[in-house]
mmCIF file of C-alpha atoms in Angstrom:
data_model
loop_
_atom_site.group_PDB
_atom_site.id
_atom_site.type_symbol
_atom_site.label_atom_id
_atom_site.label_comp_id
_atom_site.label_asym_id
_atom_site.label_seq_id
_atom_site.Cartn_x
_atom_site.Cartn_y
_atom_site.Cartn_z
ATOM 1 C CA UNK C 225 64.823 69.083 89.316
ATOM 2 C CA UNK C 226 65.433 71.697 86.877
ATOM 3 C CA UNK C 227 68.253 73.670 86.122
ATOM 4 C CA UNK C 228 69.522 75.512 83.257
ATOM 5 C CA UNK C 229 72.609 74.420 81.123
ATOM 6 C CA UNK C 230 75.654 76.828 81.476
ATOM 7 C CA UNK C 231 78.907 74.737 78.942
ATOM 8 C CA UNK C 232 82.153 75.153 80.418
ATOM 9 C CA UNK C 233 85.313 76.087 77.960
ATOM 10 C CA UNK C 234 87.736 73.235 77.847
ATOM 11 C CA UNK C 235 91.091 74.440 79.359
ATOM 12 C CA UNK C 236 92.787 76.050 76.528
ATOM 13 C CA UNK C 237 89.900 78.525 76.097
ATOM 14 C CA UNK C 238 89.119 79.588 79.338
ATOM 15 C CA UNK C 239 89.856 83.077 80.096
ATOM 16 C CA UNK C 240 92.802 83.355 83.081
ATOM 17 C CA UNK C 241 91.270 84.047 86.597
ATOM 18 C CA UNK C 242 91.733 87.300 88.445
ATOM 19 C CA UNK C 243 93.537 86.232 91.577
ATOM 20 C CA UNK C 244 96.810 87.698 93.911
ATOM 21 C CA UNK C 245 99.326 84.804 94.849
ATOM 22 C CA UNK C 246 99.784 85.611 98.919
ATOM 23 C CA UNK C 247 101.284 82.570 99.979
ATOM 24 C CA UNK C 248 103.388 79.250 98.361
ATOM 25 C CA UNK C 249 105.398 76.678 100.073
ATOM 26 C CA UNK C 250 107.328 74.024 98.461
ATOM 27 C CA UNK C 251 107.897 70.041 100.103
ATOM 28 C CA UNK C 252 109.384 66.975 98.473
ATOM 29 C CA UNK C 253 107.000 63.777 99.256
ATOM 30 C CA UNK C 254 109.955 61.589 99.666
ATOM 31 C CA UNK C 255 112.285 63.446 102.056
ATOM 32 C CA UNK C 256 110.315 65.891 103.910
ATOM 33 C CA UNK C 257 106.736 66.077 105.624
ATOM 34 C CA UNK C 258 103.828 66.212 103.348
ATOM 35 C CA UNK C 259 101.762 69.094 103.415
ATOM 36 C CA UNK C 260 97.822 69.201 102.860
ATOM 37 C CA UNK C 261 95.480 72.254 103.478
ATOM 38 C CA UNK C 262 92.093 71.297 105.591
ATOM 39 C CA UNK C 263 90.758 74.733 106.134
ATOM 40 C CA UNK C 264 91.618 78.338 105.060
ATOM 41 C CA UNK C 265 90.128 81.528 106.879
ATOM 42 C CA UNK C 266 88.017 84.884 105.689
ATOM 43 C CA UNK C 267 90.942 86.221 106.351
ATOM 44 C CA UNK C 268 93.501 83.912 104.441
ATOM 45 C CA UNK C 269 94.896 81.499 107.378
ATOM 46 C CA UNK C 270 95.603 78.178 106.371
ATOM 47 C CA UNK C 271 95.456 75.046 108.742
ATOM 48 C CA UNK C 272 97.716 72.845 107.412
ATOM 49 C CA UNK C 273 98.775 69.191 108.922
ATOM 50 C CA UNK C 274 102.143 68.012 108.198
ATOM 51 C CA UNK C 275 102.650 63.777 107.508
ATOM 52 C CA UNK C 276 105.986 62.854 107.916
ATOM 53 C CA UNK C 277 106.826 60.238 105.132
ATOM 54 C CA UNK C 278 107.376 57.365 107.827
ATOM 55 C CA UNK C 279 104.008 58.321 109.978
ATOM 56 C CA UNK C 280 102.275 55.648 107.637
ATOM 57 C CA UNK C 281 103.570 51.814 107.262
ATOM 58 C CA UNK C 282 102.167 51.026 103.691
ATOM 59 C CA UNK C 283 103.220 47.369 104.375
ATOM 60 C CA UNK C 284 101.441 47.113 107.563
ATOM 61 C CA UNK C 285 98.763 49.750 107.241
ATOM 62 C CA UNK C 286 99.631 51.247 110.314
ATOM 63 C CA UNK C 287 99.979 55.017 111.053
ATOM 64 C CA UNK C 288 103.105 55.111 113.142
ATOM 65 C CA UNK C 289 102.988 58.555 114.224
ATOM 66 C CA UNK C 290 99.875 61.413 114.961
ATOM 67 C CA UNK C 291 100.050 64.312 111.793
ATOM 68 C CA UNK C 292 100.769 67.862 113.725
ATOM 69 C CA UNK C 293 98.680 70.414 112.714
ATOM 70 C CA UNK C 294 100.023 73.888 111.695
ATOM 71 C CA UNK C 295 98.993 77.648 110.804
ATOM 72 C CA UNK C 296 100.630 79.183 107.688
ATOM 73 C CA UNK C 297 100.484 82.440 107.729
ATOM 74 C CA UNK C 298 103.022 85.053 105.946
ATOM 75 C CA UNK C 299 105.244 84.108 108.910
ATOM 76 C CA UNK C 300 105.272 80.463 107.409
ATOM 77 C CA UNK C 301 103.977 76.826 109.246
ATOM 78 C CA UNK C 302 103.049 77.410 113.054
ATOM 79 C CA UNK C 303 102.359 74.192 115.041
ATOM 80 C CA UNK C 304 99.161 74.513 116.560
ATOM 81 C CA UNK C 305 99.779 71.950 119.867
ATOM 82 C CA UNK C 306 99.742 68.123 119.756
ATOM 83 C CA UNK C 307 97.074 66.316 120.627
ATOM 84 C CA UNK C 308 98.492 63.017 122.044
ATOM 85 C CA UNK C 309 97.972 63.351 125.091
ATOM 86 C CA UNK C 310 94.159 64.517 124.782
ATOM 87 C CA UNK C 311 93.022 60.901 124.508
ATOM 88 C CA UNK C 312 96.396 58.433 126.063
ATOM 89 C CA UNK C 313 94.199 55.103 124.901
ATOM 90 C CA UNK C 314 94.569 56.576 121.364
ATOM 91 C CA UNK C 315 96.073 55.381 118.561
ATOM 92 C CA UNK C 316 98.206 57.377 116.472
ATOM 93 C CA UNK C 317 95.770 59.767 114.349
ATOM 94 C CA UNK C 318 95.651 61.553 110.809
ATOM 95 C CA UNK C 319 93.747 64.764 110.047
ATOM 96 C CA UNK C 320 90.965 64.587 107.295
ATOM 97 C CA UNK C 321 89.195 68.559 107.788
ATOM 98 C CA UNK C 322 89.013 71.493 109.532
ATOM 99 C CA UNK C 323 87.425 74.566 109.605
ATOM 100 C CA UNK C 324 87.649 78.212 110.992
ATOM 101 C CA UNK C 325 85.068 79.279 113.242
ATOM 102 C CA UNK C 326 84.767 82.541 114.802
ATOM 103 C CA UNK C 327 88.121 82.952 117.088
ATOM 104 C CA UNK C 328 88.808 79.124 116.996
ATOM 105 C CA UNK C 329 90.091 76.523 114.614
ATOM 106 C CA UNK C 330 88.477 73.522 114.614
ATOM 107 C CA UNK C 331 90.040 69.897 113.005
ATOM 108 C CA UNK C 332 88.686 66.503 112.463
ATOM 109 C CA UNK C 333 91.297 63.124 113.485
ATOM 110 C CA UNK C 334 90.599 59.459 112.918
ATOM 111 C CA UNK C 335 92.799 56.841 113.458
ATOM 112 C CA UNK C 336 90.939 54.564 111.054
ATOM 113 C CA UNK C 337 92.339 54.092 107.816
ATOM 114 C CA UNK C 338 89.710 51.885 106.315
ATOM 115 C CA UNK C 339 87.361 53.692 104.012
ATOM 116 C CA UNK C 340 84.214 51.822 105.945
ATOM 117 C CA UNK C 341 85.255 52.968 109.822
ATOM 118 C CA UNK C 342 85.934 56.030 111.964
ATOM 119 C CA UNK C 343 86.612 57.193 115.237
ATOM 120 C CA UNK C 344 86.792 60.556 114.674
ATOM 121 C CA UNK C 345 87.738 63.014 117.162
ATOM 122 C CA UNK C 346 87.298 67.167 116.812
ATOM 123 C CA UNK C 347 89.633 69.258 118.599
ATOM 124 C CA UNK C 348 89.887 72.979 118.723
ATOM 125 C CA UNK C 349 92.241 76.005 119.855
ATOM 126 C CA UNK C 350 91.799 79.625 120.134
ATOM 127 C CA UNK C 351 93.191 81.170 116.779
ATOM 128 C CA UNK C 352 95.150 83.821 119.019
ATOM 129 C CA UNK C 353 96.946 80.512 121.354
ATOM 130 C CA UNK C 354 96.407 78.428 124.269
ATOM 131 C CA UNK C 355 95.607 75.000 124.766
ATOM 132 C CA UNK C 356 94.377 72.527 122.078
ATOM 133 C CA UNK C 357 91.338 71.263 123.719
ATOM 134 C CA UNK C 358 88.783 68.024 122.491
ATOM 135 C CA UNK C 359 85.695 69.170 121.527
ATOM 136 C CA UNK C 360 83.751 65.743 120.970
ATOM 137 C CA UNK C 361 84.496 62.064 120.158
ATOM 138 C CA UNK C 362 82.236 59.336 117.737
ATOM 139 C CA UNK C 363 81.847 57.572 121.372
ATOM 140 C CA UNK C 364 79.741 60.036 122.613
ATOM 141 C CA UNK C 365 77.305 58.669 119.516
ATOM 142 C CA UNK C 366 78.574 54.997 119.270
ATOM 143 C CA UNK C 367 79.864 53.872 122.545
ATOM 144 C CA UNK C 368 81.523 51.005 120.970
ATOM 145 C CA UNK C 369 84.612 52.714 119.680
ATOM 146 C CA UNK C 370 85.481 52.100 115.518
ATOM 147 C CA UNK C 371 81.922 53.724 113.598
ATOM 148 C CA UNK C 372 81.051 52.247 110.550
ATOM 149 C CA UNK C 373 80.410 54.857 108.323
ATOM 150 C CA UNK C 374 77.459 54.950 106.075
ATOM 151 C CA UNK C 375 77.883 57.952 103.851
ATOM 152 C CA UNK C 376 81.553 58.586 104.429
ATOM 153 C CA UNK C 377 83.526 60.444 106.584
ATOM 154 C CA UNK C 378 82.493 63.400 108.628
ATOM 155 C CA UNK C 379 83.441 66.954 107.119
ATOM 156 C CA UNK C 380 83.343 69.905 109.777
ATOM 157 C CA UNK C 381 80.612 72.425 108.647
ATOM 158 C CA UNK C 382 81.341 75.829 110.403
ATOM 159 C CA UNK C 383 77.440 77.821 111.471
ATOM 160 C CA UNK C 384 77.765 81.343 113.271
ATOM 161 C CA UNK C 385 79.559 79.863 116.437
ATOM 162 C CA UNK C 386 78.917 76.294 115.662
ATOM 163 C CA UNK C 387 80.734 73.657 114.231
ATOM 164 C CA UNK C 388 78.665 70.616 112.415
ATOM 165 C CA UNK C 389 79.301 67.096 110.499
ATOM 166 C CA UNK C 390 77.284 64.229 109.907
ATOM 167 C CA UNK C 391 77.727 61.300 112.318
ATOM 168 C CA UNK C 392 76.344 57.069 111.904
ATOM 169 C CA UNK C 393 75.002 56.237 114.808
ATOM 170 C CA UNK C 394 72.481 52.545 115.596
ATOM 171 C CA UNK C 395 69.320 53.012 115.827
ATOM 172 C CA UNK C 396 67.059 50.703 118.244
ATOM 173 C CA UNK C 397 66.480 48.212 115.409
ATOM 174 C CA UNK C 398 70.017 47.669 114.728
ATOM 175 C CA UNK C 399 70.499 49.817 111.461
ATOM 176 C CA UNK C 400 72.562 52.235 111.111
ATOM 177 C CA UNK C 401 72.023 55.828 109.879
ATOM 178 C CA UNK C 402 73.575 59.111 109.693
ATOM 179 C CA UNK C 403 72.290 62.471 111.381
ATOM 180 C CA UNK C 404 73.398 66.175 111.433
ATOM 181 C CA UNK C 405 75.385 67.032 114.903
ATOM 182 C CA UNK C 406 76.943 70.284 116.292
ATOM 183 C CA UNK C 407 78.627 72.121 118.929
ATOM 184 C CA UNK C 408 79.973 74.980 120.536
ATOM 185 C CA UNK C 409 83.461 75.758 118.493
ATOM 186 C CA UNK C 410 84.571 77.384 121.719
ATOM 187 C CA UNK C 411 83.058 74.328 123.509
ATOM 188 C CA UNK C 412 79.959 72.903 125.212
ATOM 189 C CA UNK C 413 77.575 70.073 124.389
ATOM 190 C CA UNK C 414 77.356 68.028 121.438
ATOM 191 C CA UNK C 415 73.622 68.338 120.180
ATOM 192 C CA UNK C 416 71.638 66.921 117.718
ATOM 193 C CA UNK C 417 70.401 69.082 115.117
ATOM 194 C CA UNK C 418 68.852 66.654 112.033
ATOM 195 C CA UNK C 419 68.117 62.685 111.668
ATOM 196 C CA UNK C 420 68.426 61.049 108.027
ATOM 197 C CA UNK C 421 70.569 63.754 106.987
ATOM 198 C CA UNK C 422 74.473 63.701 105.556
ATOM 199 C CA UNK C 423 76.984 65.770 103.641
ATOM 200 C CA UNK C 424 76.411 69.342 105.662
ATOM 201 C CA UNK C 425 77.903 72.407 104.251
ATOM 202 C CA UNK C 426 77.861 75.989 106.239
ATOM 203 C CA UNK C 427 75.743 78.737 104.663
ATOM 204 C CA UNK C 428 74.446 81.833 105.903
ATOM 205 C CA UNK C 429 72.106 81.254 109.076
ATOM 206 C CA UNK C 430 72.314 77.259 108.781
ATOM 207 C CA UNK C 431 73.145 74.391 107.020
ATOM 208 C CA UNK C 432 72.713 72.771 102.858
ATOM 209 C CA UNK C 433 72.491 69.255 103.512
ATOM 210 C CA UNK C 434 71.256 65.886 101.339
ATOM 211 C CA UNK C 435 67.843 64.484 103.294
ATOM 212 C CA UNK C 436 68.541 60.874 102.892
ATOM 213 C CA UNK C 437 65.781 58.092 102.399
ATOM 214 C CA UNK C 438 65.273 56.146 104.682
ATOM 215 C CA UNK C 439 66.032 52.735 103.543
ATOM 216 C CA UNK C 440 68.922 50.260 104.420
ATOM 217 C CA UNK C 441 71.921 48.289 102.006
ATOM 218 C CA UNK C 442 74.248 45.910 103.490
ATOM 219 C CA UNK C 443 77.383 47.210 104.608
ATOM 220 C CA UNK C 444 81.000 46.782 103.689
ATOM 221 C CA UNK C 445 81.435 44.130 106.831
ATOM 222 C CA UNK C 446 79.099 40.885 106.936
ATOM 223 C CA UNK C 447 75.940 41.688 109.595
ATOM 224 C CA UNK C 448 76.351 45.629 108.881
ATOM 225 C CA UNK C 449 72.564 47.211 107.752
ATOM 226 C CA UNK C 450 73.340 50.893 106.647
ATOM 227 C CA UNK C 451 71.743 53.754 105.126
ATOM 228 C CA UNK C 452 71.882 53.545 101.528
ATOM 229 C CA UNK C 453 74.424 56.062 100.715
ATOM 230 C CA UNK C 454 73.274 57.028 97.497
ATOM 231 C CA UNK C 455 69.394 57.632 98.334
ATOM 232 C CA UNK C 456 69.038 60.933 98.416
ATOM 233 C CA UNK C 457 65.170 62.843 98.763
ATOM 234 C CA UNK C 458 66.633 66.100 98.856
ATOM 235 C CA UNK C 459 68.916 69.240 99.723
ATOM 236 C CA UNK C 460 67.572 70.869 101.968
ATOM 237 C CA UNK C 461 68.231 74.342 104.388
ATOM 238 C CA UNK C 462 68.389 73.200 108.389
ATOM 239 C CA UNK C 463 68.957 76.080 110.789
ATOM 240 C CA UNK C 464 70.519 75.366 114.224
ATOM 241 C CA UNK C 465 67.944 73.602 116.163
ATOM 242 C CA UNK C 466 66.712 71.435 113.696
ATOM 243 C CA UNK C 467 64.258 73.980 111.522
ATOM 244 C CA UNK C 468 64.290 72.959 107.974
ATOM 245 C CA UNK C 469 62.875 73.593 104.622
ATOM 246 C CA UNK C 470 63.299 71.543 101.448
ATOM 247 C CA UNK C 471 65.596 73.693 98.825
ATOM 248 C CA UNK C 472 66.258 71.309 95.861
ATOM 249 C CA UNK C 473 63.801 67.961 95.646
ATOM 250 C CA UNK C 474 65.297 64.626 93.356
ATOM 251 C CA UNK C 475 62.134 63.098 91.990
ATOM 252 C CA UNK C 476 61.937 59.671 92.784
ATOM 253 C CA UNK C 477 65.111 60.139 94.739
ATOM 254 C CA UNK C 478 68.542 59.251 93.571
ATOM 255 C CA UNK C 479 70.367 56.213 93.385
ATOM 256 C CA UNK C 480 73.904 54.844 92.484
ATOM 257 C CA UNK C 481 73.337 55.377 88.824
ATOM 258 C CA UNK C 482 72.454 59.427 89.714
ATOM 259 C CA UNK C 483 73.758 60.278 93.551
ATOM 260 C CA UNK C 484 75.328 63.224 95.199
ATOM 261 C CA UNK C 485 78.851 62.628 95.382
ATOM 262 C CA UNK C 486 79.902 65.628 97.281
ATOM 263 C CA UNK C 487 78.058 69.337 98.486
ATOM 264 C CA UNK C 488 79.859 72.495 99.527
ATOM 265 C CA UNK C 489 79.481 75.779 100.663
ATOM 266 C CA UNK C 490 81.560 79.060 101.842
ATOM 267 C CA UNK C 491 79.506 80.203 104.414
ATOM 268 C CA UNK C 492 77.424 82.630 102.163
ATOM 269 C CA UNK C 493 74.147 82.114 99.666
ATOM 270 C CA UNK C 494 75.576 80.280 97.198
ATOM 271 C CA UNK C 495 76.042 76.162 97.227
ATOM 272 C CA UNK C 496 77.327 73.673 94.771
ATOM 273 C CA UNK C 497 76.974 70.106 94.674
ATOM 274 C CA UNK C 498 78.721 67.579 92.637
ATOM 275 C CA UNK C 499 76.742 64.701 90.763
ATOM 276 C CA UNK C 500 78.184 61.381 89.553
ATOM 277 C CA UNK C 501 76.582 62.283 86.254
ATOM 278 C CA UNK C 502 79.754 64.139 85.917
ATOM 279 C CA UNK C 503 78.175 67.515 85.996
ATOM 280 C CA UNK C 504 78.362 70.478 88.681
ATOM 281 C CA UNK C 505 75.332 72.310 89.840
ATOM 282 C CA UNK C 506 75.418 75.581 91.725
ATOM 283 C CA UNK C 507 71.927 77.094 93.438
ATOM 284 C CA UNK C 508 71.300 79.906 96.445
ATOM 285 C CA UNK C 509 69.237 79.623 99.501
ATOM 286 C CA UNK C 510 67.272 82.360 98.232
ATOM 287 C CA UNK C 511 65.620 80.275 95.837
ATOM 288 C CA UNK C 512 67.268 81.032 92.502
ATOM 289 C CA UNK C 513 67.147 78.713 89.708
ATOM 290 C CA UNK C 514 69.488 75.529 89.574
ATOM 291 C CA UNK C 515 72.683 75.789 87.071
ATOM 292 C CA UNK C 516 74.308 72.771 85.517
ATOM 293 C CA UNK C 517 77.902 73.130 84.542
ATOM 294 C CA UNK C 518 78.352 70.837 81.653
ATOM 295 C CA UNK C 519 81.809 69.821 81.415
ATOM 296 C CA UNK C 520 84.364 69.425 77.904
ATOM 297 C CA UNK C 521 83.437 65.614 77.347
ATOM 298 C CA UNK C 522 87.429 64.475 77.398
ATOM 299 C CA UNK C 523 87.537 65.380 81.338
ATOM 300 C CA UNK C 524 85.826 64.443 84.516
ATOM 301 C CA UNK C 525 85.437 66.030 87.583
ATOM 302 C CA UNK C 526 87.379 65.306 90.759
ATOM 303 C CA UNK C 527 84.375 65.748 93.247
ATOM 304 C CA UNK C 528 86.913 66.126 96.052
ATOM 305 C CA UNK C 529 88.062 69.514 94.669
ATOM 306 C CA UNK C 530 84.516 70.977 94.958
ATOM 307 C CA UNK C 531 84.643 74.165 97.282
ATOM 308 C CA UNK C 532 82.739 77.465 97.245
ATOM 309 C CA UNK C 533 85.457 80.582 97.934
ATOM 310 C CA UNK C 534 82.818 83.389 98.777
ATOM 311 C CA UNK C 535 80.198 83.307 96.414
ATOM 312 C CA UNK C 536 81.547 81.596 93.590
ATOM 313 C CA UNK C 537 82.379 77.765 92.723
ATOM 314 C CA UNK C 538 85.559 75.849 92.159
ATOM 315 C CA UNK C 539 86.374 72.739 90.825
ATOM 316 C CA UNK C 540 88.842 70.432 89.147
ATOM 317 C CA UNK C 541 88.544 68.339 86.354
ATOM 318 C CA UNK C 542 91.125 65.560 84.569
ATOM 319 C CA UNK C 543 91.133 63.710 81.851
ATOM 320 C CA UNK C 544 91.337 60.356 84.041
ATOM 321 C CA UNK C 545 91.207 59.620 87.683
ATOM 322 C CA UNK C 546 94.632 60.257 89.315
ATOM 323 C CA UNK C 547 95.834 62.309 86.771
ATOM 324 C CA UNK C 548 96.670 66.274 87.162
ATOM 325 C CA UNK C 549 94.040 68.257 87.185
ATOM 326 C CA UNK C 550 93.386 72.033 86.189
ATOM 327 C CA UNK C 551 90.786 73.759 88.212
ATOM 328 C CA UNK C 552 88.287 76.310 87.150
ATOM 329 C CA UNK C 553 86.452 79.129 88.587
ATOM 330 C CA UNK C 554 82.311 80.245 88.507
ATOM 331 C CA UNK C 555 80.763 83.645 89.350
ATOM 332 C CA UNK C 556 77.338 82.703 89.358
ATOM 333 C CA UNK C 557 76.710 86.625 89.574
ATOM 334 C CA UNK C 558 77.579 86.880 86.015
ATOM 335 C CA UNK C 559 77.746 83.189 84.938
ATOM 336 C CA UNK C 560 81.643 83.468 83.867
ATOM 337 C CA UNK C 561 84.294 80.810 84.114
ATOM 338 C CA UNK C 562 87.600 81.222 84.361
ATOM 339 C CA UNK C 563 90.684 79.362 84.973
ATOM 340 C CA UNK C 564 93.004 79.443 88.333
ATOM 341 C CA UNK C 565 96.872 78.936 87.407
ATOM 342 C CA UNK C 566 96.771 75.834 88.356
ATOM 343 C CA UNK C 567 98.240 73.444 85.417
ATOM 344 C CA UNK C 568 98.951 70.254 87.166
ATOM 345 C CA UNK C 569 97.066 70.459 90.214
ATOM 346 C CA UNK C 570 95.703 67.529 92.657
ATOM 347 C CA UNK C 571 92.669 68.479 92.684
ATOM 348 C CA UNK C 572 92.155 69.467 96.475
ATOM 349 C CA UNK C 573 90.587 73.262 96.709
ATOM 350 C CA UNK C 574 90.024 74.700 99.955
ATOM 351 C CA UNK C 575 88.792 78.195 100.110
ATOM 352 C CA UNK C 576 87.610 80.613 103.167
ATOM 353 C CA UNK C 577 85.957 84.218 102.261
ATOM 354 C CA UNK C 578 87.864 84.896 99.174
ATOM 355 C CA UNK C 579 91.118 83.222 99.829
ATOM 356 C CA UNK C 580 91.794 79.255 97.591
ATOM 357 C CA UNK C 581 94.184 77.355 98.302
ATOM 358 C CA UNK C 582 95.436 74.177 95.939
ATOM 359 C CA UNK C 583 98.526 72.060 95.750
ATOM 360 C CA UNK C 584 100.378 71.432 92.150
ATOM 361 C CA UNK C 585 103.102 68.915 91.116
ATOM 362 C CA UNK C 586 106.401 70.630 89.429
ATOM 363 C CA UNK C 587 105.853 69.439 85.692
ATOM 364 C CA UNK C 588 109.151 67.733 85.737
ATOM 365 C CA UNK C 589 109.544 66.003 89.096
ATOM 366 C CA UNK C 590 106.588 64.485 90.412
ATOM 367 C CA UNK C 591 108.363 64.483 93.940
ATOM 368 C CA UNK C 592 108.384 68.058 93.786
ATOM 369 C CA UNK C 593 105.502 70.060 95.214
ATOM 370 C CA UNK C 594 103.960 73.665 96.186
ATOM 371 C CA UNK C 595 100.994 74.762 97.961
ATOM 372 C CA UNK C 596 99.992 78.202 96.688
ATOM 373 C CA UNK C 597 97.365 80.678 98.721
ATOM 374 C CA UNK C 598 95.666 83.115 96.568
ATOM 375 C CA UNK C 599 92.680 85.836 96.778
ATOM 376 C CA UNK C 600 90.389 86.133 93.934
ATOM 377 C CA UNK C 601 90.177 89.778 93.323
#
């Protein structure tokens, strides 16, 4: 792979970024519902679940209550419908995603809390109202309920009218590997689109997606044969139906010393992709060159925070993990970097068209926090 070096200004020289607060809401972790963003719009809607402070039992690791979903809007947090009832033999469920497709919004719910399972559930709505619906369920895959998961949990990759995420599923020899799935947002049959692939993101006309290798680790539970998470042959461009076309190839492949940790996209040209080499690297489906964005050697990046808001990049960095983080900005147009107002962020961008969204802690209460909405202008 080769790429050309672009070195990214450590905080305190990085020119301010050109971007329009529209939105900020303020919570307390301790006495009110905390508030994280899964999705934001083109047109800067926010879904945003709510987790009331006694939903989770820390001592018992037990999720005592299902997070409500919300739209924030200028008009503030609108519940979106509960979805209970959807499945009654259910346990209580938290929301990890969603994402904006077309007229309806479109979340991801697991009541797993273990890093190494899922049963993950989609739902969706019509933006305008009406009836939360399900969309699929990981039994329709793995009939056995709780999936083990092989290259972590699913994140909902929005296509034209299509919704997609990766899925584990067995294969007739007993291993277990992931594959590319989609459906309707508005509904309809689950399909398969890829096999041996993981980490989908939504670009124009298809998918940017790691082609994994097909070899098998032990799993996190005794008797478990998964796909090696970290062997990676390739990014590659998969159209819905299953077309594809190799866009970035790893030589030799990668591995746990040099593996993909996260890849994202906003629906347009432009992808990034997050390396544990500590390093961000931004390409196009049209071909262009690869760009690494070296980063100030006293921080590291949160790979979490990765997010593409249009066509440019964002990211967090801190100087240790779990600290605040500060998040910059890339125009790959004209290869500047600048920095959002975010001093003491957490380090979880979401973006949609050019809207971002991030969450800060107040610099003198750590209880204290805001989510802020903003378009880049």
């Amino acid at each position: 792979m080769e790429f050309t070096d672009i070195e990214v200004p450590p905080a305190s020289q990085a020119d301010a970024a050109r971007v329009e607060i529209e939105l900020a809401e303020d919570y307390r972790m301790v006495t009110g519902p905390a508030l994280s963003v899964r999705a934001v719009s083109p047109d800067g809607i926010a879904l945003v679940d709510s987790m009331d402070p006694a939903a989770f039992d820390p001592d018992t690791w037990v999720l005592n209550a299902t997070s409500p979903v919300n739209l924030w809007t200028e008009k503030g947090l609108e519940p979106v419908g509960d979805t209970d009832g959807l499945i009654p033999e259910d346990e209580h469920r938290q929301v990890l995603n969603g994402a904006f497709v077309g007229d309806s919004i479109t979340w991801l719910e697991t009541a797993s809390i273990d890093l190494f399972v899922s049963d993950w559930r989609i739902f969706r709505r019509d933006l305008n109202g009406g009836e939360v619906e399900l969309l699929a369920r990981s039994e329709q895959v793995h009939p056995e309920g709780q999936l083990p998961l092989a290259v972590g949990d699913a994140v909902l990759a929005p296509v034209a009218d299509r919704v997609g995420w990766h899925t584990t599923y067995v294969r007739e020899d007993g291993t277990l590997r992931t594959k590319l799935v989609s459906i309707p947002a508005a509904g309809g049959d689950l399909r398969d689109e890829a096999d041996l692939v993981a980490m989908p993101a939504g670009v124009e006309g298809g998918w940017v997606a790691l082609r994994m290798i097909d070899q098998t680790v032990a799993g996190a539970e005794e008797g478990w044969e998964i796909q090696d998470p970290n062997a990676a042959a390739s990014i590659a461009f998969i159209e819905p139906g299953g077309q594809t076309r190799e866009l970035v190839k790893f030589p030799g492949g990668t591995s746990d010393l040099w593996a993909v940790a996260r890849i994202a996209a906003g629906g347009g040209e432009v992808y990034a992709w997050a390396m544990n080499d500590g390093h961000i690297y931004v390409s196009s489906i049209d071909g262009s060159d690869v760009v690494r964005l070296t980063q100030p050697s006293d921080v590291q990046v949160v790979p979490h925070s990765l997010a593409v808001c249009g066509e440019r990049v964002a990211w967090s960095v801190a100087p240790e993990e779990g600290s605040p983080t500060v998040t910059y900005l890339f125009d790959p147009a004209d290869g500047q970097i600048a920095l959002l107002p975010s001093e003491n962020g957490l380090g979880n961008t979401n973006c949609g068209g050019p809207f971002i969204a991030w969450t800060e802690i107040a610099m003198d209460d750590p209880e204290a926090r805001s989510l802020t909405l903003a378009r880049q202008s």
